[in-house]
CSV table of C-alpha atoms in Angstrom, one decimal:
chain,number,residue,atom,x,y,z
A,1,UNK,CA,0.0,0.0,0.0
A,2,UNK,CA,1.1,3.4,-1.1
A,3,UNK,CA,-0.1,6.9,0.1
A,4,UNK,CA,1.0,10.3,-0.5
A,5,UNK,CA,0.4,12.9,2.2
A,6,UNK,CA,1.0,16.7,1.4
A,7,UNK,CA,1.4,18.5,4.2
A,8,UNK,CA,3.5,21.7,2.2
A,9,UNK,CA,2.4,24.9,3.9
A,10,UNK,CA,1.0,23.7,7.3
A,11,UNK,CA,2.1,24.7,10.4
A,12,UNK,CA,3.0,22.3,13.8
A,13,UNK,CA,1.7,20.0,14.2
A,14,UNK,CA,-0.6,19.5,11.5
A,15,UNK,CA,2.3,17.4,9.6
A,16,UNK,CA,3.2,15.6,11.9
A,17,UNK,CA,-0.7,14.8,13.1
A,18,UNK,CA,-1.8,13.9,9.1
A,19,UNK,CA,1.5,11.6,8.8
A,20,UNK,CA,0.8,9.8,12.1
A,21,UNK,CA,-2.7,9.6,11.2
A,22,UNK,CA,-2.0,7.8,7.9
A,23,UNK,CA,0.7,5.3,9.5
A,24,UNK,CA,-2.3,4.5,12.0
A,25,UNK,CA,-4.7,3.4,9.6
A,26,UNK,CA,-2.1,1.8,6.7
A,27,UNK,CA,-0.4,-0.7,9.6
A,28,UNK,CA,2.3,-0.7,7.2
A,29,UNK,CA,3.4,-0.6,3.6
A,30,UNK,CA,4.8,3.1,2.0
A,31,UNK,CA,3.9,6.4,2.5
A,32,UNK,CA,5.8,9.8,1.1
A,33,UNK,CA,5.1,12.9,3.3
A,34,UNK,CA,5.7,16.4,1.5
A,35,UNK,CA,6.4,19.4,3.5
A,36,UNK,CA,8.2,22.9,2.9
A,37,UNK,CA,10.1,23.7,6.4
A,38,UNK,CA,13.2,22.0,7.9
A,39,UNK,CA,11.2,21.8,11.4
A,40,UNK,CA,8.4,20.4,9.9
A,41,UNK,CA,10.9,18.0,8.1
A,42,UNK,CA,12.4,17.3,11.5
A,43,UNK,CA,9.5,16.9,13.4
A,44,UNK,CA,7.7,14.3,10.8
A,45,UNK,CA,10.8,12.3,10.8
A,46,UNK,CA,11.3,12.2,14.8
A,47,UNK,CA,8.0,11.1,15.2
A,48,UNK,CA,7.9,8.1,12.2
A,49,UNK,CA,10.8,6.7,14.1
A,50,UNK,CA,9.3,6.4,17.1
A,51,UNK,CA,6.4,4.7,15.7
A,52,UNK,CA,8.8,2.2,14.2
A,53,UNK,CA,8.7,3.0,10.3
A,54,UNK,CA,11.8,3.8,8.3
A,55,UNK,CA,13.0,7.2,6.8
A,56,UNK,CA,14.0,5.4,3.7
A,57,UNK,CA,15.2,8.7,1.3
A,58,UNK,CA,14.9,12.1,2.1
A,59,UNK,CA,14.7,14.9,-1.0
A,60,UNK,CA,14.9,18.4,-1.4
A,61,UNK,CA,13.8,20.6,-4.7
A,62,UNK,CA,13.8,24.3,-4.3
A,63,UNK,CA,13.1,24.4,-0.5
A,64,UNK,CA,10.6,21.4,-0.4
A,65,UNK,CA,11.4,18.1,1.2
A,66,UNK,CA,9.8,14.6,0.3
A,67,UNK,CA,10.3,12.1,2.7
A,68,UNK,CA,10.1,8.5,2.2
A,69,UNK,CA,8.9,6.4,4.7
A,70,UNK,CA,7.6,2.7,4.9
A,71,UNK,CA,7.3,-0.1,7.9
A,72,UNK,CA,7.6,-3.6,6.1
E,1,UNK,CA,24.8,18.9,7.6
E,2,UNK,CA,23.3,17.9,10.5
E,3,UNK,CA,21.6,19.9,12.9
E,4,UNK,CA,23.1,19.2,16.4
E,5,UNK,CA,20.2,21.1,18.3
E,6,UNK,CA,17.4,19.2,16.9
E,7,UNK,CA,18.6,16.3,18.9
E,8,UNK,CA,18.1,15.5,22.3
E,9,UNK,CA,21.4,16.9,23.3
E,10,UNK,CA,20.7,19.7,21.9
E,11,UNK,CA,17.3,20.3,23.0
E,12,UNK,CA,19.1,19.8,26.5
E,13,UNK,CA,21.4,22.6,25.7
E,14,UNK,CA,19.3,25.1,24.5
E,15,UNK,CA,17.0,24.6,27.7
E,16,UNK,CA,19.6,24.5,29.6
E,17,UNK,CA,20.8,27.6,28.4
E,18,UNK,CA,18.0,29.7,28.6
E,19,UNK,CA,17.8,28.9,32.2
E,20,UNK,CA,21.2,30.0,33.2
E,21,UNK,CA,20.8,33.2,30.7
E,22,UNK,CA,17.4,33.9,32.4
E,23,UNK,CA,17.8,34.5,36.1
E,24,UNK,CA,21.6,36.0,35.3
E,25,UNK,CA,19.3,38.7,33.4
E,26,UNK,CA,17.7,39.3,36.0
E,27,UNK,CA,20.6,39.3,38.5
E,28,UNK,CA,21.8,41.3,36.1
E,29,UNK,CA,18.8,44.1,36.5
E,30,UNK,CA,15.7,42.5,34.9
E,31,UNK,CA,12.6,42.4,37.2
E,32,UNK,CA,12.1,39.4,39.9
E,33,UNK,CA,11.7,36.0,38.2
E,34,UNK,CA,11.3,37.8,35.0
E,35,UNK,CA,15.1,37.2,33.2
E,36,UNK,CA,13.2,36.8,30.2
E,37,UNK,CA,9.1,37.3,29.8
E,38,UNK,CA,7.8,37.4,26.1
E,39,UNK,CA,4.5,38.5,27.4
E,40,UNK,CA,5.9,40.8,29.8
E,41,UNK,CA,8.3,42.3,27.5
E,42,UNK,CA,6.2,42.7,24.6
E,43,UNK,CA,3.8,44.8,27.0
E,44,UNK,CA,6.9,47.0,27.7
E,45,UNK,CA,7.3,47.4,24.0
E,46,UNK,CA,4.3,47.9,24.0
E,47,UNK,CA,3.9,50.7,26.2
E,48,UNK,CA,7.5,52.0,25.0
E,49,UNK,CA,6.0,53.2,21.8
E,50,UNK,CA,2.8,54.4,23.2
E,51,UNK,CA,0.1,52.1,22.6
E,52,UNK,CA,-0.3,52.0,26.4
E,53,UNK,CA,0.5,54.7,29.2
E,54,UNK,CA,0.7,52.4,32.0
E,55,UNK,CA,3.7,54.6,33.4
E,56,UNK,CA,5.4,51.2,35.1
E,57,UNK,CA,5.7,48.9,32.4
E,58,UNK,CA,6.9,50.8,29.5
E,59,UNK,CA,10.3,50.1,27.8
E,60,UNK,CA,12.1,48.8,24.2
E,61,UNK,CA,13.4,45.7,25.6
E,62,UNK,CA,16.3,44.4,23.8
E,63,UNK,CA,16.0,40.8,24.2
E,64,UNK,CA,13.0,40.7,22.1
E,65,UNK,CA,14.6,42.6,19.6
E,66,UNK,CA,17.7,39.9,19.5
E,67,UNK,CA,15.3,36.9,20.0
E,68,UNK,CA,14.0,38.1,15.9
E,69,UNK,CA,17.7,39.4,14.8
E,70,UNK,CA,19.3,36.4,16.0
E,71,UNK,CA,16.3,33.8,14.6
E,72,UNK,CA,16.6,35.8,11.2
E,73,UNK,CA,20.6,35.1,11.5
E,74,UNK,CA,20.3,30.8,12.3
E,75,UNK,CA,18.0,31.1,9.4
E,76,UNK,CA,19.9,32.4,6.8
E,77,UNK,CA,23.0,30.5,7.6
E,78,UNK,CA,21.3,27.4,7.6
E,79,UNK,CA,19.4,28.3,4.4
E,80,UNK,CA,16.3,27.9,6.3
E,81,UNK,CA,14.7,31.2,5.8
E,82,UNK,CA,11.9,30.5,3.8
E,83,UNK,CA,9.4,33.6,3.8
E,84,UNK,CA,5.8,32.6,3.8
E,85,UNK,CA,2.4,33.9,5.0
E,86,UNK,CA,-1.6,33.6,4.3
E,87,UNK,CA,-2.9,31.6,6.7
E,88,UNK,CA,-5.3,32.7,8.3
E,89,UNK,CA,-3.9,36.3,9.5
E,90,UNK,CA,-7.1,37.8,11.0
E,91,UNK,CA,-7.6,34.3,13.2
E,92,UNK,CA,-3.8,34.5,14.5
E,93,UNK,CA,-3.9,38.1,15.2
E,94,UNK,CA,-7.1,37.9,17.3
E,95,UNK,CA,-5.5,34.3,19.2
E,96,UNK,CA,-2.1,36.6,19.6
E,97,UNK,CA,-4.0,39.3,21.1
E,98,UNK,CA,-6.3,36.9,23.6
E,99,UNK,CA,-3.2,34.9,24.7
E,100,UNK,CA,-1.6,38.2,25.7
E,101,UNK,CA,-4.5,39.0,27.4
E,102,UNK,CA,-4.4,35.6,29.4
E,103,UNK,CA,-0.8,35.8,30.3
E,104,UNK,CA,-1.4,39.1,31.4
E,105,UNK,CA,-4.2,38.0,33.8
E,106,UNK,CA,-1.1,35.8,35.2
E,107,UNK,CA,1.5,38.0,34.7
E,108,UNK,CA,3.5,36.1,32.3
E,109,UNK,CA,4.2,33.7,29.7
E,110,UNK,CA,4.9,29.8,29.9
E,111,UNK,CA,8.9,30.9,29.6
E,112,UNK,CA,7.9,33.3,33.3
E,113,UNK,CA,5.8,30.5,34.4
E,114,UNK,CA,8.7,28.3,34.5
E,115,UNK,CA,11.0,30.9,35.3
E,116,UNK,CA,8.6,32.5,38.5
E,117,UNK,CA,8.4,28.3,40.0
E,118,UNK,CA,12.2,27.8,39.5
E,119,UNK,CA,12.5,31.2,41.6
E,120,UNK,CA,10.6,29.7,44.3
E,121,UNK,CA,7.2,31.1,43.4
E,122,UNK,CA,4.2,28.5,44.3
E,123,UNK,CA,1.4,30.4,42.3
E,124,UNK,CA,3.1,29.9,39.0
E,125,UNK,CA,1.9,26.0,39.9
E,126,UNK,CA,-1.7,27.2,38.8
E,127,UNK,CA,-0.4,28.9,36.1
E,128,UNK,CA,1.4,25.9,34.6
E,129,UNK,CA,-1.2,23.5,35.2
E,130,UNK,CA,-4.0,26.8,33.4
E,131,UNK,CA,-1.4,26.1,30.6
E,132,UNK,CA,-1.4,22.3,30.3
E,133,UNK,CA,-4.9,22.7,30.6
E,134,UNK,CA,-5.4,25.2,27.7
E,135,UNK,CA,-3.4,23.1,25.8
E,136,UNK,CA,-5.4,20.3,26.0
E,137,UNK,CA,-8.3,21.3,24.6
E,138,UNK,CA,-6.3,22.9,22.0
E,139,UNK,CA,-5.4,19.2,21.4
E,140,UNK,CA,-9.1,18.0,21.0
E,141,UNK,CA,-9.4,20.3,18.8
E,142,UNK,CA,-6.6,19.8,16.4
E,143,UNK,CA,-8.1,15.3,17.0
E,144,UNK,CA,-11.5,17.0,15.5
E,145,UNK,CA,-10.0,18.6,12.6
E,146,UNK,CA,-8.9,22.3,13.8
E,147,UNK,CA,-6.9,23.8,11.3
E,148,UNK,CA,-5.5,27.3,10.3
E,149,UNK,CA,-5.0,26.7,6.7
E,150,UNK,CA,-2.1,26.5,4.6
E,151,UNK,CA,0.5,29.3,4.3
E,152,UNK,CA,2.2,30.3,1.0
E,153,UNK,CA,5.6,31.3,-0.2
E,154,UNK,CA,5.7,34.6,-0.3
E,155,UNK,CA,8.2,37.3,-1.0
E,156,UNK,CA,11.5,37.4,1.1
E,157,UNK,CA,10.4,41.1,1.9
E,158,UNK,CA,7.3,39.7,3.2
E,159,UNK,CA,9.7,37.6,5.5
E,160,UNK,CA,11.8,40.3,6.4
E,161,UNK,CA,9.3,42.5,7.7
E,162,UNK,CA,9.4,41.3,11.9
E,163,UNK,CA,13.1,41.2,11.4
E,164,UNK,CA,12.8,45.1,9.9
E,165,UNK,CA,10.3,45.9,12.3
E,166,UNK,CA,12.8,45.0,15.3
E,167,UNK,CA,15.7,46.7,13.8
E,168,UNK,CA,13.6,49.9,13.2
E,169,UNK,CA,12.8,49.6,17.6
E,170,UNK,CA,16.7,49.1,18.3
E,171,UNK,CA,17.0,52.0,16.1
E,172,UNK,CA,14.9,54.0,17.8
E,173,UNK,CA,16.4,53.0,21.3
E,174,UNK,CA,19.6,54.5,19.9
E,175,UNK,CA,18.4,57.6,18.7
E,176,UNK,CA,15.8,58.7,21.9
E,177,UNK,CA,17.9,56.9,24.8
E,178,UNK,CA,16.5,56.1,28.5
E,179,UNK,CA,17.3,59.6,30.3
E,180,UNK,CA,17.4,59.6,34.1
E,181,UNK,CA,14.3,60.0,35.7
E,182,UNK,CA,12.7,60.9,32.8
E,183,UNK,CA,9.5,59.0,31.7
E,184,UNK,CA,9.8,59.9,27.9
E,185,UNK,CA,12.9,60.4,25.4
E,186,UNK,CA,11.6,61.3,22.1
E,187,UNK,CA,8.8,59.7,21.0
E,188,UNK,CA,9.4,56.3,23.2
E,189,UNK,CA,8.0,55.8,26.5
E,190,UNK,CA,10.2,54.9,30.0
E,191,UNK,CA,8.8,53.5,33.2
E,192,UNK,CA,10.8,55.2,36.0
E,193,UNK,CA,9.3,53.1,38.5
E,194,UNK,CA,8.2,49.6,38.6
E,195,UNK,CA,9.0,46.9,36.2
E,196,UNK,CA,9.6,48.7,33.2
E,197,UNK,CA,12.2,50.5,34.9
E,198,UNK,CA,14.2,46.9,35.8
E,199,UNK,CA,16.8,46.0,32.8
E,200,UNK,CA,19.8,44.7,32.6
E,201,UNK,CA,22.5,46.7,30.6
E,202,UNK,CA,21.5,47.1,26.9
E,203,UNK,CA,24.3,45.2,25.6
E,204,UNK,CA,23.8,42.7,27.5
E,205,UNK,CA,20.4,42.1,27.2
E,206,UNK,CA,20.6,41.8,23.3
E,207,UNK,CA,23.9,39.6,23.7
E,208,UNK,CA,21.7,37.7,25.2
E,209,UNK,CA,18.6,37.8,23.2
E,210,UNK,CA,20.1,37.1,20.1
E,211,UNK,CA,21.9,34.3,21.2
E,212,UNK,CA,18.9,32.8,22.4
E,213,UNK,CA,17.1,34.1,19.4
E,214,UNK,CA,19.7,31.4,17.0
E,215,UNK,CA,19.6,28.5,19.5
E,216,UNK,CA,15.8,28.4,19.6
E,217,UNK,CA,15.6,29.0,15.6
E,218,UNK,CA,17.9,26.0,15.3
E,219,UNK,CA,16.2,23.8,18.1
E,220,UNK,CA,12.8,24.6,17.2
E,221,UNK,CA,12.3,24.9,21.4
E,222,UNK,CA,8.8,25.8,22.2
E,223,UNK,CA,7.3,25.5,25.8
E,224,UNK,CA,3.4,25.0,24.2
E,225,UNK,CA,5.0,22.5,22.1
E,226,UNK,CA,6.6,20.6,24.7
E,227,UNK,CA,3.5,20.1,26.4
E,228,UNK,CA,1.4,19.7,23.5
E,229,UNK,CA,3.8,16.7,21.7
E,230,UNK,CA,3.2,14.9,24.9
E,231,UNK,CA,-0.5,15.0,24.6
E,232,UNK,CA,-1.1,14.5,21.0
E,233,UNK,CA,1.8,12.5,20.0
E,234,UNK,CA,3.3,11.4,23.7
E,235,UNK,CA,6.6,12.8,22.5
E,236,UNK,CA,8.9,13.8,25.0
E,237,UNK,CA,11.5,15.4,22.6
E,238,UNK,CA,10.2,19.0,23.1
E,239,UNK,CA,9.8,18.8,27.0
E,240,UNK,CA,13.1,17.6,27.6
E,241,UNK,CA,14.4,21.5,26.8
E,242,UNK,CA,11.5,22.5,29.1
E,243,UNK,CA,12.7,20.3,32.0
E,244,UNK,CA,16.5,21.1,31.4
E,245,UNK,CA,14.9,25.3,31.3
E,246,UNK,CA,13.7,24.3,34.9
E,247,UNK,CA,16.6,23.0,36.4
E,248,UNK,CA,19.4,25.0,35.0
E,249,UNK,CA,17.6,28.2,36.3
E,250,UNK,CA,16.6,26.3,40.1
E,251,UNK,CA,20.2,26.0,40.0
E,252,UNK,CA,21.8,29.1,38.5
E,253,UNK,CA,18.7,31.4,41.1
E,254,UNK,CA,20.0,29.6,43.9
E,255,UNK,CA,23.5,30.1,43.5
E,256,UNK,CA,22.8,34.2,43.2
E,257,UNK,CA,20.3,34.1,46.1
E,258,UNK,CA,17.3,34.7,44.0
E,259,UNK,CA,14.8,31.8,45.2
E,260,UNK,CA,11.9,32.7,47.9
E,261,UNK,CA,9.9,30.0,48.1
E,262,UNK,CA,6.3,30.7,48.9
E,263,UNK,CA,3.0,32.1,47.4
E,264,UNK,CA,2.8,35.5,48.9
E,265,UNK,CA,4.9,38.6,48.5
E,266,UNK,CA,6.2,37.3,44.9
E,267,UNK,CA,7.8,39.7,42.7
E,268,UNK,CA,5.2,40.6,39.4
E,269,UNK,CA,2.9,38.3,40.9
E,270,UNK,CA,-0.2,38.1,42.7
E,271,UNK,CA,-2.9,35.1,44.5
E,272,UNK,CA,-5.8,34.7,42.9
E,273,UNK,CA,-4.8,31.3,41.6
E,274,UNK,CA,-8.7,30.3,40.1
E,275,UNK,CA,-7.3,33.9,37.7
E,276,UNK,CA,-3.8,32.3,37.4
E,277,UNK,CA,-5.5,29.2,36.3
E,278,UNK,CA,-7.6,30.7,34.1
E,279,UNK,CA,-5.4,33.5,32.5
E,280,UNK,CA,-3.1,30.8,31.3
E,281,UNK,CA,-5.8,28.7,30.5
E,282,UNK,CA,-6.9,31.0,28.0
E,283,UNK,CA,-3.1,32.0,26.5
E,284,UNK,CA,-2.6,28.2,26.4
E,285,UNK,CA,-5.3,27.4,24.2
E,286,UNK,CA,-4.6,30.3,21.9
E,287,UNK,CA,-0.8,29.0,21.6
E,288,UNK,CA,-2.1,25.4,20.5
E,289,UNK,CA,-4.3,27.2,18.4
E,290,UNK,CA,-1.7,29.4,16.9
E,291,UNK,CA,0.9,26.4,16.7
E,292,UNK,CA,3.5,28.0,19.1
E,293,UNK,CA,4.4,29.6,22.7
E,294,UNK,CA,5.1,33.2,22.1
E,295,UNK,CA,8.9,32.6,22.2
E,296,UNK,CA,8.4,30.5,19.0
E,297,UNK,CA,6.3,32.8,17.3
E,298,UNK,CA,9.3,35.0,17.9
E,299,UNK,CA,11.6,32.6,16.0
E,300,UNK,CA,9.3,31.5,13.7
E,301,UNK,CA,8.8,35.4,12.8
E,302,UNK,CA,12.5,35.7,12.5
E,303,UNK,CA,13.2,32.7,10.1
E,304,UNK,CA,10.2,34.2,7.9
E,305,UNK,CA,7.3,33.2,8.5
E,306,UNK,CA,4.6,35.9,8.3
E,307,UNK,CA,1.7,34.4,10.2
E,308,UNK,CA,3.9,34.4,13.7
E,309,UNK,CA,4.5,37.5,12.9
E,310,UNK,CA,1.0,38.3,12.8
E,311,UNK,CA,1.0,36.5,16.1
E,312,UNK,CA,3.3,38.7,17.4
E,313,UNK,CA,1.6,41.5,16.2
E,314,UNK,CA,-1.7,41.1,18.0
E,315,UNK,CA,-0.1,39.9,21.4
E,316,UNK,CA,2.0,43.8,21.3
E,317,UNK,CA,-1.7,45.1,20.2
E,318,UNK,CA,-3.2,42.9,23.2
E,319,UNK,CA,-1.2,44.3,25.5
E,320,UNK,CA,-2.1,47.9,24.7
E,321,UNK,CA,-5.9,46.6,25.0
E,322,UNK,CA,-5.0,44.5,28.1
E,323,UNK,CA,-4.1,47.8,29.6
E,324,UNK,CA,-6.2,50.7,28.3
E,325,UNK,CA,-9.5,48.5,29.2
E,326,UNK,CA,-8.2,47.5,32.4
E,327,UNK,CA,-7.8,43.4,31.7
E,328,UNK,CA,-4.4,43.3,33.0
E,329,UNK,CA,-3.5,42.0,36.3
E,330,UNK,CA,-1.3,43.5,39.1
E,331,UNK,CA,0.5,42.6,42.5
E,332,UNK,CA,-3.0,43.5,43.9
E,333,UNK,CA,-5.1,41.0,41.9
E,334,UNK,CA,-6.7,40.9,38.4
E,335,UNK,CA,-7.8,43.9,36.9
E,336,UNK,CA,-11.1,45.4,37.0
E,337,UNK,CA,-12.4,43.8,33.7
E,338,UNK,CA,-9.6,40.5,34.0
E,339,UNK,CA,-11.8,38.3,34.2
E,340,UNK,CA,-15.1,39.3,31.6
E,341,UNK,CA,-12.1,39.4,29.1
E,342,UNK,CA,-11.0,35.7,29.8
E,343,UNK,CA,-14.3,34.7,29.1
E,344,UNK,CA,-14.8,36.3,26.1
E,345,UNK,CA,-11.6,35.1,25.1
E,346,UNK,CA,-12.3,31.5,25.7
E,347,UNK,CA,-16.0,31.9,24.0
E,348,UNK,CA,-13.6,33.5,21.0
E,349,UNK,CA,-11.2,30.5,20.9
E,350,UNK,CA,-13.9,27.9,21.3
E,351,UNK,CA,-15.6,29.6,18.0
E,352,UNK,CA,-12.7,29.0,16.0
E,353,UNK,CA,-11.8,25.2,17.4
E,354,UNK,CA,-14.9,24.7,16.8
E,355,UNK,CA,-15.8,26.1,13.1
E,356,UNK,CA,-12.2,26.2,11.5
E,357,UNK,CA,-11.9,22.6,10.5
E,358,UNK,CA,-10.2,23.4,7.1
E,359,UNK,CA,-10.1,21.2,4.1
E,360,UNK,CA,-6.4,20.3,4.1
């Protein structure tokens, strides 16, 4: 399963509350999380990691970041 | 590159810093378990310029000033100034201006709060648990949907404008200086009695300020935020600068002699815990509402981003309201109208959790 959450241009936490919200209800699989600040970056990736998924890649184009997560 | 202060350690360090920088400010000549108040000194700033003539708490000060300088320097050497704005303006102005009003029912933001318990002062207790409180209903909210809206990148002038803004007050400060015993120099405003009159030296103060203004830009540190993470997310990251904040200052006050322990006689303080409850009941929930403890909407301002600044904008408005219409609280208790305007605040608050469930 693959989802694509764009969280670009939301402030804390709603990032971080949309990611955690998808992990929730996917269990597992992929998921890419889009956002445009380096806390919001930060804050997404602190809190996949605690929930046990993986920061697989992260990406930056002109002051965007995608991150790719999964849990297997 | 990685960024040493988002990690634990460094969260650590920048809490830990701010609470030995805080009470040396005020051994230093800040007011009583007030080293560093964004509510407070916004108010000053506040009444500095005019837009309130309460004669003892008027003055420019400086570590505001440096907490935007030095969050617009982090920023732009970590190429993380990214200048953005449009969410919901109107809505943060009004929760900037309520949570001002709210602290200023306490007398003082979560940073004071903190700061007043590690200087011994039991009614900050209330105040803390007001906050927690606010906090999490702000939470419920954000579980049913709340939402500000998205923000948009905008021009870097846009960005630049809370940074300008501060450099236009330090300017000022330079060119009308604090006279002796003179309430006014120029067109800005100084208290010669009473907390507005308490500073530490100038330099000092914006030393001090800015360097707090790049460890917080680069840590992302946020008192609301600490609290909040734990109660949405049960993340601890945040609250482990908060906890560091407490100790470090416990510490550093009772090495200079500055901790009375006790609920009377407090310096900037007064009893009427239900109103210390309440007051920060109200500025907690319009933080979680806003997304950030005034501190961070300081930063946040700095780095570029346009809604803080908004923030910022209505708590410096808030204060002259909280003032004028007599909301304010002193030594002697909450002001005449303290406690109508928590009310309407937390009707105001509870209209926008309630109806702003934006389409994300």
């Amino acid at each position: 399963m693959e989802k694509t959450i764009d969280a670009r241009g939301l402030s804390c936490p709603q990032p971080v509350l949309d990611t955690l919200s998808a992990i929730a209800a996917m269990g597992s699989g992929k998921l890419t999380v889009l956002v445009d600040t380096e806390a919001s970056k930060e804050n997404v990736s602190r809190a996949i990691q605690a929930k046990g998924w993986r920061l697989d890649a992260v990406a930056e184009d002109g002051g965007e970041y995608r991150l790719d997560i999964s849990k297997g | 590159m990685k960024n040493f202060f988002s990690s634990k350690q460094g969260i650590i360090a920048v809490g830990l810093a701010i609470g030995v920088l805080a009470p040396l400010l005020q051994f230093w000549g800040n007011p009583g378990n007030m080293g560093i108040c964004v509510a407070c000194f916004e108010r000053d700033m506040a009444g500095a310029v005019g837009l309130h003539r309460a004669a003892i708490v008027q003055y420019m000060r400086p570590e505001i000033i440096g907490f935007v300088l030095g969050s617009l320097l982090a920023a732009f050497f970590a190429k993380d100034f990214r200048p953005r704005a449009g969410s919901a303006p109107i809505a943060r102005f009004i929760l900037g201006a309520f949570a001002m009003i709210g602290a200023l029912v306490f007398l003082g933001c979560p940073w004071r709060a903190i700061l007043r318990l590690a200087g011994g002062d039991l009614s900050a207790i209330f105040g803390i648990l007001g906050l927690v409180a606010g906090i999490w209903i702000g939470t419920i909210f954000f579980r049913k949907g709340y939402n500000l809206g998205r923000s948009q990148k905008t021009h870097a002038s846009v960005g630049l404008i809370m940074p300008l803004v501060m450099l236009g007050f330090f300017a000022l400060m330079l060119l009308y200086p604090q006279i002796d015993k003179e309430p006014q120099s120029g067109v800005l405003f100084y208290s010669v009695q009473g907390p507005g009159s308490m500073h530490a030296p100038l330099l000092a103060s914006l030393a001090v300020g800015l360097l707090v203004g790049v460890i917080a830009q680069r840590s992302r540190f946020c008192t609301m935020g600490a609290f909040r993470d734990v109660i949405l997310f049960k993340q601890s990251h945040l609250l482990l600068g908060v906890i560091a904040l407490f100790v470090a200052a416990v510490v550093v006050n009772a090495l200079l002699g500055q901790v009375k322990i006790g609920f009377e006689g407090q310096p900037v303080a007064h009893t009427q815990q239900v109103w210390n409850f309440a007051g920060m009941l109200l500025a907690g929930l319009c933080f979680a509402l806003a997304g950030g403890c005034p501190g961070r909407q300081l930063f946040l301002s700095g780095e570029g981003d346009g809604d803080a600044a908004v923030f910022v904008f209505g708590m410096i408005v808030g204060a002259g309201f909280a003032h004028n219409f007599g909301l304010a609280s002193s030594p002697q208790g909450v002001g005449p109208h303290g406690i109508a305007a928590v009310f309407i605040g937390l009707a105001v608050c509870l209209y926008f959790g309630l109806t702003m469930r934006a389409k994300a």
